[in-house]
PDB file of C-alpha atoms in Angstrom:
ATOM      1  CA  MET A 791      19.096  -9.392  -9.302  1.00 40.00           C
ATOM      2  CA  ALA A 792      17.113 -11.213 -11.841  1.00 39.00           C
ATOM      3  CA  ASP A 793      14.307  -9.223 -13.157  1.00 42.00           C
ATOM      4  CA  THR A 794      11.857  -9.952 -15.703  1.00 39.00           C
ATOM      5  CA  LEU A 795       9.067  -8.281 -17.803  1.00 38.00           C
ATOM      6  CA  ARG A 796       6.485  -9.373 -19.029  1.00 38.00           C
ATOM      7  CA  CYS A 797       2.771  -8.086 -20.779  1.00 37.00           C
ATOM      8  CA  ARG A 798      -0.217  -9.133 -20.854  1.00 34.00           C
ATOM      9  CA  PRO A 799      -3.611  -7.553 -20.319  1.00 34.00           C
ATOM     10  CA  ALA A 800      -5.494  -7.221 -17.080  1.00 37.00           C
ATOM     11  CA  LEU A 801      -8.526  -9.402 -17.377  1.00 34.00           C
ATOM     12  CA  ALA A 802     -10.644  -8.004 -14.079  1.00 36.00           C
ATOM     13  CA  LEU A 803     -11.240  -5.110 -12.366  1.00 44.00           C
ATOM     14  CA  SER A 804      -8.803  -5.507  -8.611  1.00 50.00           C
ATOM     15  CA  ARG A 805     -10.840  -4.872  -6.097  1.00 56.00           C
ATOM     16  CA  LEU A 806      -9.396  -1.271  -5.476  1.00 58.00           C
ATOM     17  CA  ALA A 807     -11.243  -0.124  -8.704  1.00 55.00           C
ATOM     18  CA  LEU A 808     -13.959  -1.752  -7.805  1.00 50.00           C
ATOM     19  CA  ALA A 809     -14.176  -0.025  -4.577  1.00 56.00           C
ATOM     20  CA  ALA A 810     -13.482   3.133  -6.242  1.00 54.00           C
ATOM     21  CA  LEU A 811     -16.607   2.482  -8.048  1.00 53.00           C
ATOM     22  CA  LEU A 812     -18.476   1.904  -4.834  1.00 51.00           C
ATOM     23  CA  VAL A 813     -17.303   4.875  -3.400  1.00 51.00           C
ATOM     24  CA  SER A 814     -17.802   7.074  -6.471  1.00 46.00           C
ATOM     25  CA  THR A 815     -16.195  10.056  -4.897  1.00 43.00           C
ATOM     26  CA  VAL A 816     -13.759  12.181  -6.517  1.00 41.00           C
ATOM     27  CA  LEU A 817     -12.468  15.068  -4.289  1.00 43.00           C
ATOM     28  CA  PRO A 818     -12.039  18.427  -5.871  1.00 42.00           C
ATOM     29  CA  LEU A 819      -8.136  19.840  -5.555  1.00 40.00           C
ATOM     30  CA  GLN A 820      -7.561  22.725  -3.506  1.00 38.00           C
ATOM     31  CA  PRO A 821      -5.094  24.168  -1.242  1.00 38.00           C
ATOM     32  CA  ALA A 822      -5.015  23.528   2.595  1.00 39.00           C
ATOM     33  CA  LEU A 823      -5.401  26.504   5.199  1.00 36.00           C
ATOM     34  CA  ALA A 824      -2.131  26.941   6.496  1.00 36.00           C
ATOM     35  CA  ASP A 825      -2.624  25.466   9.926  1.00 41.00           C
ATOM     36  CA  ALA A 826      -6.299  24.629  10.300  1.00 41.00           C
ATOM     37  CA  PRO A 827      -6.976  21.191  11.588  1.00 43.00           C
ATOM     38  CA  GLN A 828      -8.841  20.281   9.432  1.00 46.00           C
ATOM     39  CA  ALA A 829     -11.240  17.114   9.753  1.00 46.00           C
ATOM     40  CA  SER A 830     -12.505  14.987   7.000  1.00 46.00           C
ATOM     41  CA  PRO A 831     -15.434  16.754   4.759  1.00 47.00           C
ATOM     42  CA  VAL A 832     -18.963  16.659   5.925  1.00 53.00           C
ATOM     43  CA  GLY A 833     -20.248  12.793   3.647  1.00 56.00           C
ATOM     44  CA  ILE A 834     -16.778  11.870   2.692  1.00 85.00           C
ATOM     45  CA  TRP A 835     -15.866   8.934   5.081  1.00 93.00           C
ATOM     46  CA  PRO A 836     -19.361   8.087   5.318  1.00 93.00           C
ATOM     47  CA  LYS A 837     -19.784   7.321   1.695  1.00 92.00           C
ATOM     48  CA  LEU A 838     -16.456   5.557   1.925  1.00 93.00           C
ATOM     49  CA  ARG A 839     -17.898   3.380   4.566  1.00 95.00           C
ATOM     50  CA  SER A 840     -20.637   2.742   2.829  1.00 93.00           C
ATOM     51  CA  GLY A 841     -19.339   1.878  -0.508  1.00 94.00           C
ATOM     52  CA  LEU A 842     -16.295  -0.453   0.791  1.00 96.00           C
ATOM     53  CA  PHE A 843     -18.602  -2.248   4.083  1.00 97.00           C
ATOM     54  CA  GLY A 844     -22.053  -1.080   3.558  1.00 96.00           C
ATOM     55  CA  ASP A 845     -24.069  -1.199   6.838  1.00 95.00           C
ATOM     56  CA  ARG A 846     -22.076  -3.386   8.888  1.00 97.00           C
ATOM     57  CA  PRO A 847     -20.328  -2.356  12.338  1.00 97.00           C
ATOM     58  CA  ILE A 848     -16.757  -1.018  12.227  1.00 97.00           C
ATOM     59  CA  ARG A 849     -14.778  -0.963  16.066  1.00 96.00           C
ATOM     60  CA  GLU A 850     -13.185   1.780  16.151  1.00 93.00           C
ATOM     61  CA  ASP A 851      -9.282   2.298  18.872  1.00 80.00           C
ATOM     62  CA  GLU A 852      -9.015  -1.185  19.557  1.00 80.00           C
ATOM     63  CA  ALA A 853      -5.110  -1.395  20.166  1.00 88.00           C
ATOM     64  CA  ASP A 854      -5.052  -5.101  20.969  1.00 92.00           C
ATOM     65  CA  VAL A 855      -6.368  -5.828  17.174  1.00 96.00           C
ATOM     66  CA  VAL A 856      -5.051  -2.758  14.959  1.00 97.00           C
ATOM     67  CA  GLN A 857      -2.971   0.696  15.109  1.00 97.00           C
ATOM     68  CA  LEU A 858      -1.822   3.313  13.021  1.00 98.00           C
ATOM     69  CA  GLU A 859       1.368   5.035  13.225  1.00 98.00           C
ATOM     70  CA  ALA A 860       1.836   7.983  10.975  1.00 98.00           C
ATOM     71  CA  PRO A 861       2.896  11.830  11.816  1.00 97.00           C
ATOM     72  CA  MET A 862       0.756  14.780  12.888  1.00 96.00           C
ATOM     73  CA  ARG A 863       2.258  16.914  10.678  1.00 97.00           C
ATOM     74  CA  ALA A 864       4.100  15.496   7.752  1.00 95.00           C
ATOM     75  CA  GLU A 865       7.813  16.644   6.844  1.00 95.00           C
ATOM     76  CA  ASP A 866       7.018  15.958   3.158  1.00 96.00           C
ATOM     77  CA  ALA A 867       3.481  15.623   1.719  1.00 96.00           C
ATOM     78  CA  ALA A 868       4.610  13.113  -1.068  1.00 95.00           C
ATOM     79  CA  THR A 869       6.458  10.642   1.081  1.00 96.00           C
ATOM     80  CA  VAL A 870       4.693  10.255   4.309  1.00 98.00           C
ATOM     81  CA  PRO A 871       5.697   7.409   6.301  1.00 98.00           C
ATOM     82  CA  ILE A 872       2.449   5.078   7.764  1.00 98.00           C
ATOM     83  CA  ALA A 873       3.361   1.806   9.844  1.00 98.00           C
ATOM     84  CA  ILE A 874       0.010  -0.374  10.307  1.00 98.00           C
ATOM     85  CA  ARG A 875       0.602  -2.835  13.791  1.00 98.00           C
ATOM     86  CA  ALA A 876      -1.633  -5.600  14.488  1.00 97.00           C
ATOM     87  CA  GLY A 877      -2.415  -6.882  17.903  1.00 94.00           C
ATOM     88  CA  LEU A 878      -2.864 -10.208  17.148  1.00 93.00           C
ATOM     89  CA  PRO A 879      -0.624 -13.399  15.620  1.00 93.00           C
ATOM     90  CA  GLN A 880      -1.679 -14.536  12.240  1.00 96.00           C
ATOM     91  CA  THR A 881      -2.996 -17.919  12.985  1.00 95.00           C
ATOM     92  CA  PRO A 882      -5.188 -20.273  11.185  1.00 95.00           C
ATOM     93  CA  GLU A 883      -7.988 -19.913  13.962  1.00 96.00           C
ATOM     94  CA  ARG A 884      -8.126 -16.214  13.907  1.00 96.00           C
ATOM     95  CA  TYR A 885      -6.001 -13.572  11.348  1.00 97.00           C
ATOM     96  CA  ILE A 886      -6.375 -10.175   9.968  1.00 98.00           C
ATOM     97  CA  ARG A 887      -7.509 -10.893   6.426  1.00 98.00           C
ATOM     98  CA  THR A 888      -7.365  -8.310   4.933  1.00 98.00           C
ATOM     99  CA  LEU A 889      -6.300  -4.444   5.501  1.00 98.00           C
ATOM    100  CA  TYR A 890      -8.163  -1.464   3.910  1.00 98.00           C
ATOM    101  CA  LEU A 891      -5.918   1.851   4.242  1.00 98.00           C
ATOM    102  CA  LEU A 892      -7.714   5.113   3.365  1.00 98.00           C
ATOM    103  CA  VAL A 893      -7.218   8.449   2.902  1.00 97.00           C
ATOM    104  CA  ASP A 894     -10.075  10.423   3.115  1.00 96.00           C
ATOM    105  CA  ASN A 895      -9.046  14.024   1.332  1.00 95.00           C
ATOM    106  CA  ASN A 896      -7.150  12.327  -1.328  1.00 96.00           C
ATOM    107  CA  PRO A 897      -8.523  12.649  -5.045  1.00 94.00           C
ATOM    108  CA  SER A 898      -8.841   8.967  -5.187  1.00 92.00           C
ATOM    109  CA  PRO A 899      -9.142   7.573  -0.968  1.00 96.00           C
ATOM    110  CA  VAL A 900      -8.598   4.001  -1.275  1.00 97.00           C
ATOM    111  CA  ALA A 901      -4.915   3.803  -0.944  1.00 98.00           C
ATOM    112  CA  ALA A 902      -4.290   0.239  -0.677  1.00 98.00           C
ATOM    113  CA  VAL A 903      -6.361  -2.928  -0.190  1.00 98.00           C
ATOM    114  CA  PHE A 904      -4.032  -5.368   1.270  1.00 98.00           C
ATOM    115  CA  GLU A 905      -4.684  -9.836   1.343  1.00 98.00           C
ATOM    116  CA  LEU A 906      -2.929 -11.481   4.157  1.00 98.00           C
ATOM    117  CA  THR A 907      -3.108 -15.182   5.422  1.00 97.00           C
ATOM    118  CA  PRO A 908      -1.517 -17.073   8.158  1.00 96.00           C
ATOM    119  CA  ASP A 909       1.510 -17.461   6.768  1.00 95.00           C
ATOM    120  CA  SER A 910       2.313 -13.650   7.007  1.00 96.00           C
ATOM    121  CA  GLY A 911       3.123 -14.243  10.196  1.00 94.00           C
ATOM    122  CA  ARG A 912       1.961 -10.998  11.386  1.00 96.00           C
ATOM    123  CA  ALA A 913      -0.023  -8.624   9.630  1.00 97.00           C
ATOM    124  CA  ASP A 914       2.257  -5.672   9.893  1.00 98.00           C
ATOM    125  CA  ILE A 915       2.846  -3.154   7.387  1.00 98.00           C
ATOM    126  CA  GLU A 916       5.025  -0.567   6.835  1.00 98.00           C
ATOM    127  CA  THR A 917       4.645   1.899   3.388  1.00 98.00           C
ATOM    128  CA  ARG A 918       4.843   5.707   2.478  1.00 98.00           C
ATOM    129  CA  ILE A 919       1.760   7.658   1.040  1.00 98.00           C
ATOM    130  CA  ARG A 920       0.941  10.757  -0.800  1.00 97.00           C
ATOM    131  CA  VAL A 921      -1.427  13.458   1.054  1.00 97.00           C
ATOM    132  CA  GLU A 922      -3.085  16.362  -0.628  1.00 95.00           C
ATOM    133  CA  GLN A 923      -4.656  17.899   1.653  1.00 94.00           C
ATOM    134  CA  TYR A 924      -4.953  17.757   5.812  1.00 95.00           C
ATOM    135  CA  THR A 925      -6.965  14.285   6.062  1.00 96.00           C
ATOM    136  CA  ASP A 926      -8.078  11.416   8.527  1.00 96.00           C
ATOM    137  CA  VAL A 927      -5.675   8.229   7.544  1.00 97.00           C
ATOM    138  CA  ARG A 928      -7.379   5.146   8.375  1.00 97.00           C
ATOM    139  CA  VAL A 929      -7.098   1.774   8.081  1.00 98.00           C
ATOM    140  CA  ILE A 930      -9.615  -0.762   8.637  1.00 98.00           C
ATOM    141  CA  ALA A 931      -8.878  -4.447   9.772  1.00 98.00           C
ATOM    142  CA  GLU A 932     -11.501  -7.689   8.315  1.00 98.00           C
ATOM    143  CA  LEU A 933     -10.684 -10.637  10.372  1.00 98.00           C
ATOM    144  CA  SER A 934     -10.985 -14.249   9.264  1.00 97.00           C
ATOM    145  CA  ASP A 935     -14.026 -13.933  11.403  1.00 96.00           C
ATOM    146  CA  GLY A 936     -15.634 -11.193   9.168  1.00 97.00           C
ATOM    147  CA  THR A 937     -15.534  -8.925  11.953  1.00 97.00           C
ATOM    148  CA  LEU A 938     -14.112  -4.860  11.085  1.00 98.00           C
ATOM    149  CA  HIS A 939     -11.785  -2.422  13.341  1.00 97.00           C
ATOM    150  CA  MET A 940     -10.478   0.795  12.796  1.00 97.00           C
ATOM    151  CA  ALA A 941      -7.677   2.980  13.508  1.00 97.00           C
ATOM    152  CA  ARG A 942      -6.801   6.282  12.399  1.00 95.00           C
ATOM    153  CA  ARG A 943      -4.647   9.457  12.377  1.00 96.00           C
ATOM    154  CA  HIS A 944      -4.918  12.910  11.390  1.00 96.00           C
ATOM    155  CA  VAL A 945      -2.295  14.160   9.268  1.00 97.00           C
ATOM    156  CA  LYS A 946      -1.481  17.917   8.481  1.00 97.00           C
ATOM    157  CA  ALA A 947       0.185  17.706   4.980  1.00 96.00           C
ATOM    158  CA  SER A 948      -1.002  19.373   1.416  1.00 94.00           C
ATOM    159  CA  GLY A 949       0.080  18.866  -1.859  1.00 94.00           C
ATOM    160  CA  GLY A 950       1.355  15.476  -1.861  1.00 92.00           C
ATOM    161  CA  CYS A 951      -0.334  13.987  -4.512  1.00 93.00           C
ATOM    162  CA  SER A 952      -0.095  16.891  -7.276  1.00 88.00           C
ATOM    163  CA  ALA A 953       3.637  17.434  -6.401  1.00 85.00           C
ATOM    164  CA  PRO A 954       6.344  17.224  -8.973  1.00 79.00           C
ATOM    165  CA  ALA A 955       8.609  13.679  -9.081  1.00 73.00           C
ATOM    166  CA  GLY A 956      11.699  13.434  -7.580  1.00 67.00           C
ATOM    167  CA  LYS A 957      12.973  12.308 -10.416  1.00 67.00           C
ATOM    168  CA  ASP A 958      12.964  13.221 -14.310  1.00 70.00           C
ATOM    169  CA  PRO A 959       9.774  11.518 -15.559  1.00 67.00           C
ATOM    170  CA  ARG A 960      11.388  10.091 -18.674  1.00 73.00           C
ATOM    171  CA  GLU A 961      14.371   8.511 -16.574  1.00 75.00           C
ATOM    172  CA  ALA A 962      11.425   7.004 -13.694  1.00 72.00           C
ATOM    173  CA  ALA A 963       9.587   5.626 -16.567  1.00 75.00           C
ATOM    174  CA  ARG A 964      12.802   3.971 -18.368  1.00 79.00           C
ATOM    175  CA  ASN A 965      13.962   2.220 -14.739  1.00 83.00           C
ATOM    176  CA  ALA A 966      10.085   1.441 -13.844  1.00 89.00           C
ATOM    177  CA  GLY A 967      10.026  -2.408 -12.645  1.00 88.00           C
ATOM    178  CA  ARG A 968      13.736  -3.293 -10.972  1.00 93.00           C
ATOM    179  CA  MET A 969      12.727  -4.273  -7.906  1.00 95.00           C
ATOM    180  CA  ARG A 970      15.317  -5.514  -4.326  1.00 94.00           C
ATOM    181  CA  PHE A 971      13.812  -7.398  -1.219  1.00 95.00           C
ATOM    182  CA  ARG A 972      15.676  -7.176   2.099  1.00 94.00           C
ATOM    183  CA  VAL A 973      15.367  -9.344   5.085  1.00 95.00           C
ATOM    184  CA  ASP A 974      16.460  -8.519   8.403  1.00 92.00           C
ATOM    185  CA  GLY A 975      18.585 -10.506  10.246  1.00 83.00           C
ATOM    186  CA  PRO A 976      18.747 -14.854  10.116  1.00 88.00           C
ATOM    187  CA  VAL A 977      15.466 -16.582   9.745  1.00 92.00           C
ATOM    188  CA  GLU A 978      14.210 -18.707  12.271  1.00 93.00           C
ATOM    189  CA  ALA A 979      11.853 -21.517  10.944  1.00 93.00           C
ATOM    190  CA  GLY A 980       8.527 -21.009  12.354  1.00 93.00           C
ATOM    191  CA  VAL A 981       8.840 -17.235  13.852  1.00 94.00           C
ATOM    192  CA  PRO A 982       8.043 -14.454  11.232  1.00 95.00           C
ATOM    193  CA  ALA A 983      10.598 -12.727   9.703  1.00 96.00           C
ATOM    194  CA  VAL A 984      10.554  -8.960   8.261  1.00 96.00           C
ATOM    195  CA  ALA A 985      10.763  -8.451   4.373  1.00 97.00           C
ATOM    196  CA  GLN A 986      11.362  -5.399   2.991  1.00 97.00           C
ATOM    197  CA  LEU A 987      10.238  -4.968  -0.694  1.00 97.00           C
ATOM    198  CA  ALA A 988      11.484  -1.965  -2.959  1.00 97.00           C
ATOM    199  CA  VAL A 989       9.716  -0.992  -6.228  1.00 96.00           C
ATOM    200  CA  SER A 990      11.143   1.623  -8.406  1.00 95.00           C
ATOM    201  CA  HIS A 991       8.484   2.809 -10.205  1.00 94.00           C
ATOM    202  CA  PRO A 992       7.137   6.808 -10.841  1.00 92.00           C
ATOM    203  CA  ASN A 993       3.880   5.791  -9.860  1.00 92.00           C
ATOM    204  CA  ALA A 994       2.341   9.208 -11.235  1.00 91.00           C
ATOM    205  CA  SER A 995      -0.652  10.623  -9.962  1.00 92.00           C
ATOM    206  CA  GLY A 996      -1.756  12.313 -13.306  1.00 89.00           C
ATOM    207  CA  LEU A 997      -2.122  15.116 -11.343  1.00 90.00           C
ATOM    208  CA  VAL A 998       1.324  16.932 -11.760  1.00 85.00           C
ATOM    209  CA  LEU A 999       1.059  20.321 -14.461  1.00 76.00           C
ATOM    210  CA  ASP A1000       4.490  20.048 -16.940  1.00 75.00           C
ATOM    211  CA  GLN A1001       5.533  23.720 -16.160  1.00 71.00           C
ATOM    212  CA  LEU A1002       6.868  23.885 -19.802  1.00 74.00           C
ATOM    213  CA  THR A1003       4.028  22.017 -22.205  1.00 76.00           C
ATOM    214  CA  ARG A1004       1.082  23.119 -19.298  1.00 76.00           C
ATOM    215  CA  LEU A1005      -0.074  19.277 -19.951  1.00 80.00           C
ATOM    216  CA  TYR A1006      -0.486  17.081 -16.898  1.00 84.00           C
ATOM    217  CA  GLU A1007       1.625  14.009 -16.822  1.00 83.00           C
ATOM    218  CA  PRO A1008      -0.394  10.947 -17.589  1.00 88.00           C
ATOM    219  CA  ALA A1009      -0.915   8.665 -14.237  1.00 92.00           C
ATOM    220  CA  TYR A1010       1.224   5.400 -14.484  1.00 92.00           C
ATOM    221  CA  TYR A1011       1.793   3.457 -11.328  1.00 95.00           C
ATOM    222  CA  VAL A1012       1.622   0.301  -9.453  1.00 96.00           C
ATOM    223  CA  ARG A1013      -1.757  -1.286  -9.278  1.00 97.00           C
ATOM    224  CA  ARG A1014      -1.300  -4.712  -8.391  1.00 98.00           C
ATOM    225  CA  LEU A1015       1.444  -6.732  -5.805  1.00 98.00           C
ATOM    226  CA  THR A1016       2.122 -10.112  -4.592  1.00 98.00           C
ATOM    227  CA  VAL A1017       4.323 -11.821  -2.799  1.00 98.00           C
ATOM    228  CA  ARG A1018       4.633 -15.659  -2.237  1.00 97.00           C
ATOM    229  CA  TYR A1019       6.961 -17.848  -0.042  1.00 96.00           C
ATOM    230  CA  ALA A1020       7.990 -21.250  -1.433  1.00 94.00           C
ATOM    231  CA  GLY A1021       4.919 -20.920  -3.592  1.00 94.00           C
ATOM    232  CA  LYS A1022       2.505 -20.081  -0.408  1.00 94.00           C
ATOM    233  CA  PRO A1023       0.500 -16.671  -0.389  1.00 96.00           C
ATOM    234  CA  VAL A1024       2.005 -14.013   2.035  1.00 96.00           C
ATOM    235  CA  LEU A1025       0.985 -10.509   1.204  1.00 97.00           C
ATOM    236  CA  SER A1026      -1.100  -9.158  -2.129  1.00 98.00           C
ATOM    237  CA  ALA A1027      -2.499  -5.926  -2.854  1.00 98.00           C
ATOM    238  CA  ASP A1028      -4.665  -3.423  -5.265  1.00 98.00           C
ATOM    239  CA  ILE A1029      -2.729  -0.159  -4.907  1.00 96.00           C
ATOM    240  CA  ASP A1030      -3.603   3.299  -6.879  1.00 95.00           C
ATOM    241  CA  PHE A1031      -1.291   6.455  -6.670  1.00 95.00           C
ATOM    242  CA  SER A1032      -2.170   7.560  -2.970  1.00 97.00           C
ATOM    243  CA  ILE A1033       1.129   5.255  -2.528  1.00 97.00           C
ATOM    244  CA  SER A1034       4.106   7.881  -3.126  1.00 96.00           C
ATOM    245  CA  GLU A1035       7.116   7.070  -5.628  1.00 95.00           C
ATOM    246  CA  ASN A1036       8.950   4.289  -5.850  1.00 95.00           C
ATOM    247  CA  PRO A1037       6.588   2.068  -3.407  1.00 96.00           C
ATOM    248  CA  ASN A1038       8.531   0.659  -0.484  1.00 97.00           C
ATOM    249  CA  PHE A1039       7.335  -2.345   1.332  1.00 98.00           C
ATOM    250  CA  ARG A1040       7.843  -3.846   5.110  1.00 98.00           C
ATOM    251  CA  PHE A1041       6.015  -7.095   6.012  1.00 98.00           C
ATOM    252  CA  HIS A1042       6.380 -10.418   7.445  1.00 97.00           C
ATOM    253  CA  PHE A1043       6.394 -13.462   5.602  1.00 96.00           C
ATOM    254  CA  LEU A1044       6.327 -17.139   8.289  1.00 95.00           C
ATOM    255  CA  PRO A1045       9.313 -19.453   6.959  1.00 94.00           C
ATOM    256  CA  THR A1046       8.657 -22.945   7.990  1.00 89.00           C
ATOM    257  CA  THR A1047      11.522 -24.492   5.211  1.00 90.00           C
ATOM    258  CA  ASP A1048      13.818 -23.643   2.718  1.00 92.00           C
ATOM    259  CA  GLY A1049      12.214 -21.121  -0.059  1.00 93.00           C
ATOM    260  CA  GLU A1050      12.138 -18.406  -2.386  1.00 95.00           C
ATOM    261  CA  LEU A1051      10.336 -15.334  -1.699  1.00 96.00           C
ATOM    262  CA  GLN A1052       8.821 -14.211  -4.840  1.00 97.00           C
ATOM    263  CA  ALA A1053       6.819 -10.960  -5.617  1.00 97.00           C
ATOM    264  CA  GLU A1054       5.445  -9.458  -8.655  1.00 97.00           C
ATOM    265  CA  VAL A1055       4.017  -6.426  -9.008  1.00 97.00           C
ATOM    266  CA  VAL A1056       1.742  -5.096 -12.526  1.00 97.00           C
ATOM    267  CA  ASP A1057       1.392  -1.218 -13.078  1.00 96.00           C
ATOM    268  CA  THR A1058      -1.289   0.702 -15.150  1.00 95.00           C
ATOM    269  CA  ARG A1059       0.604  -0.462 -18.486  1.00 94.00           C
ATOM    270  CA  ASP A1060      -0.190  -3.728 -17.720  1.00 96.00           C
ATOM    271  CA  LEU A1061       3.553  -4.576 -17.368  1.00 95.00           C
ATOM    272  CA  HIS A1062       4.315  -7.674 -15.245  1.00 96.00           C
ATOM    273  CA  PHE A1063       7.634  -7.387 -13.137  1.00 96.00           C
ATOM    274  CA  GLU A1064       9.043  -9.718 -11.171  1.00 96.00           C
ATOM    275  CA  THR A1065      11.955 -10.729  -8.711  1.00 96.00           C
ATOM    276  CA  ARG A1066      13.034 -13.532  -6.212  1.00 96.00           C
ATOM    277  CA  LEU A1067      15.091 -13.529  -3.240  1.00 95.00           C
ATOM    278  CA  ALA A1068      16.147 -17.595  -1.868  1.00 94.00           C
ATOM    279  CA  VAL A1069      15.600 -18.123   1.906  1.00 93.00           C
ATOM    280  CA  LYS A1070      17.162 -20.333   4.173  1.00 89.00           C
ATOM    281  CA  PRO A1071      16.133 -20.615   8.069  1.00 87.00           C
ATOM    282  CA  GLY A1072      18.783 -20.777  10.244  1.00 76.00           C
ATOM    283  CA  HIS A1073      20.910 -18.276   7.227  1.00 66.00           C
ATOM    284  CA  ALA A1074      20.779 -14.855   6.087  1.00 61.00           C
ATOM    285  CA  ALA A1075      18.901 -14.654   3.085  1.00 62.00           C
ATOM    286  CA  ALA A1076      21.109 -14.724  -0.013  1.00 56.00           C
ATOM    287  CA  ILE A1077      21.185 -11.430  -1.205  1.00 54.00           C
ATOM    288  CA  PRO A1078      20.808 -11.352  -5.469  1.00 54.00           C
ATOM    289  CA  PRO A1079      23.748  -9.798  -7.582  1.00 48.00           C
TER     290      PRO A1079
END
């Protein structure tokens, strides 16, 4: 696998950072009651909604557009699996343009903003998130015609953003930026293919207290992801620390000719990492050495 590292300053605020400024909501960290089925605190979702979408109408529970899969009770609050399922294909005439992944009760509730294109093939995305308190998790799909559609799930979990890292933070920082692509099965031209991108990165929240120093470890996480196939944009995302340690994404792309899957990530230290994978329709993807 040929990963390269480059450093250059950020040129502008990401969409996620702009959204955070609009929302201007910081939730206090507090333990969730053992089994109390808590809904989002009054005022959190309305503020999120207003900051991100203004007074635009949002249609809810339309499974033919978007669905959200998440466990009702998570086994590990630091790695909660979620899956966004699109109910429509990505065509030039009508497609899902943006997916907003929101975790209402997290310290930073805008977990990710995904941008897609018709070359995405399908707008299905799987990843893992941190959950700090019992919360509603939402996905809002913005279509190419400007309409907004929402699906949500209530997740019972607590402590995911302030939980200690699974690995030694110093070792995790040394390995930051290592990436690997995987493409499922033989690739067929014109048929959406499933790809998985694994990124080695601490994605530290800045909310973990070091028991020895009694200091909080600095936040350090992937903030931007870009994926292209044969030079065409497939997926891009502004990401926050609500995405779990070692971010992992499953998504689709539409292969039409021989080409390369190319991924670039940028973290909060403005370090850039890249990886590539050769893909030939009619063959299994070539795994880098």
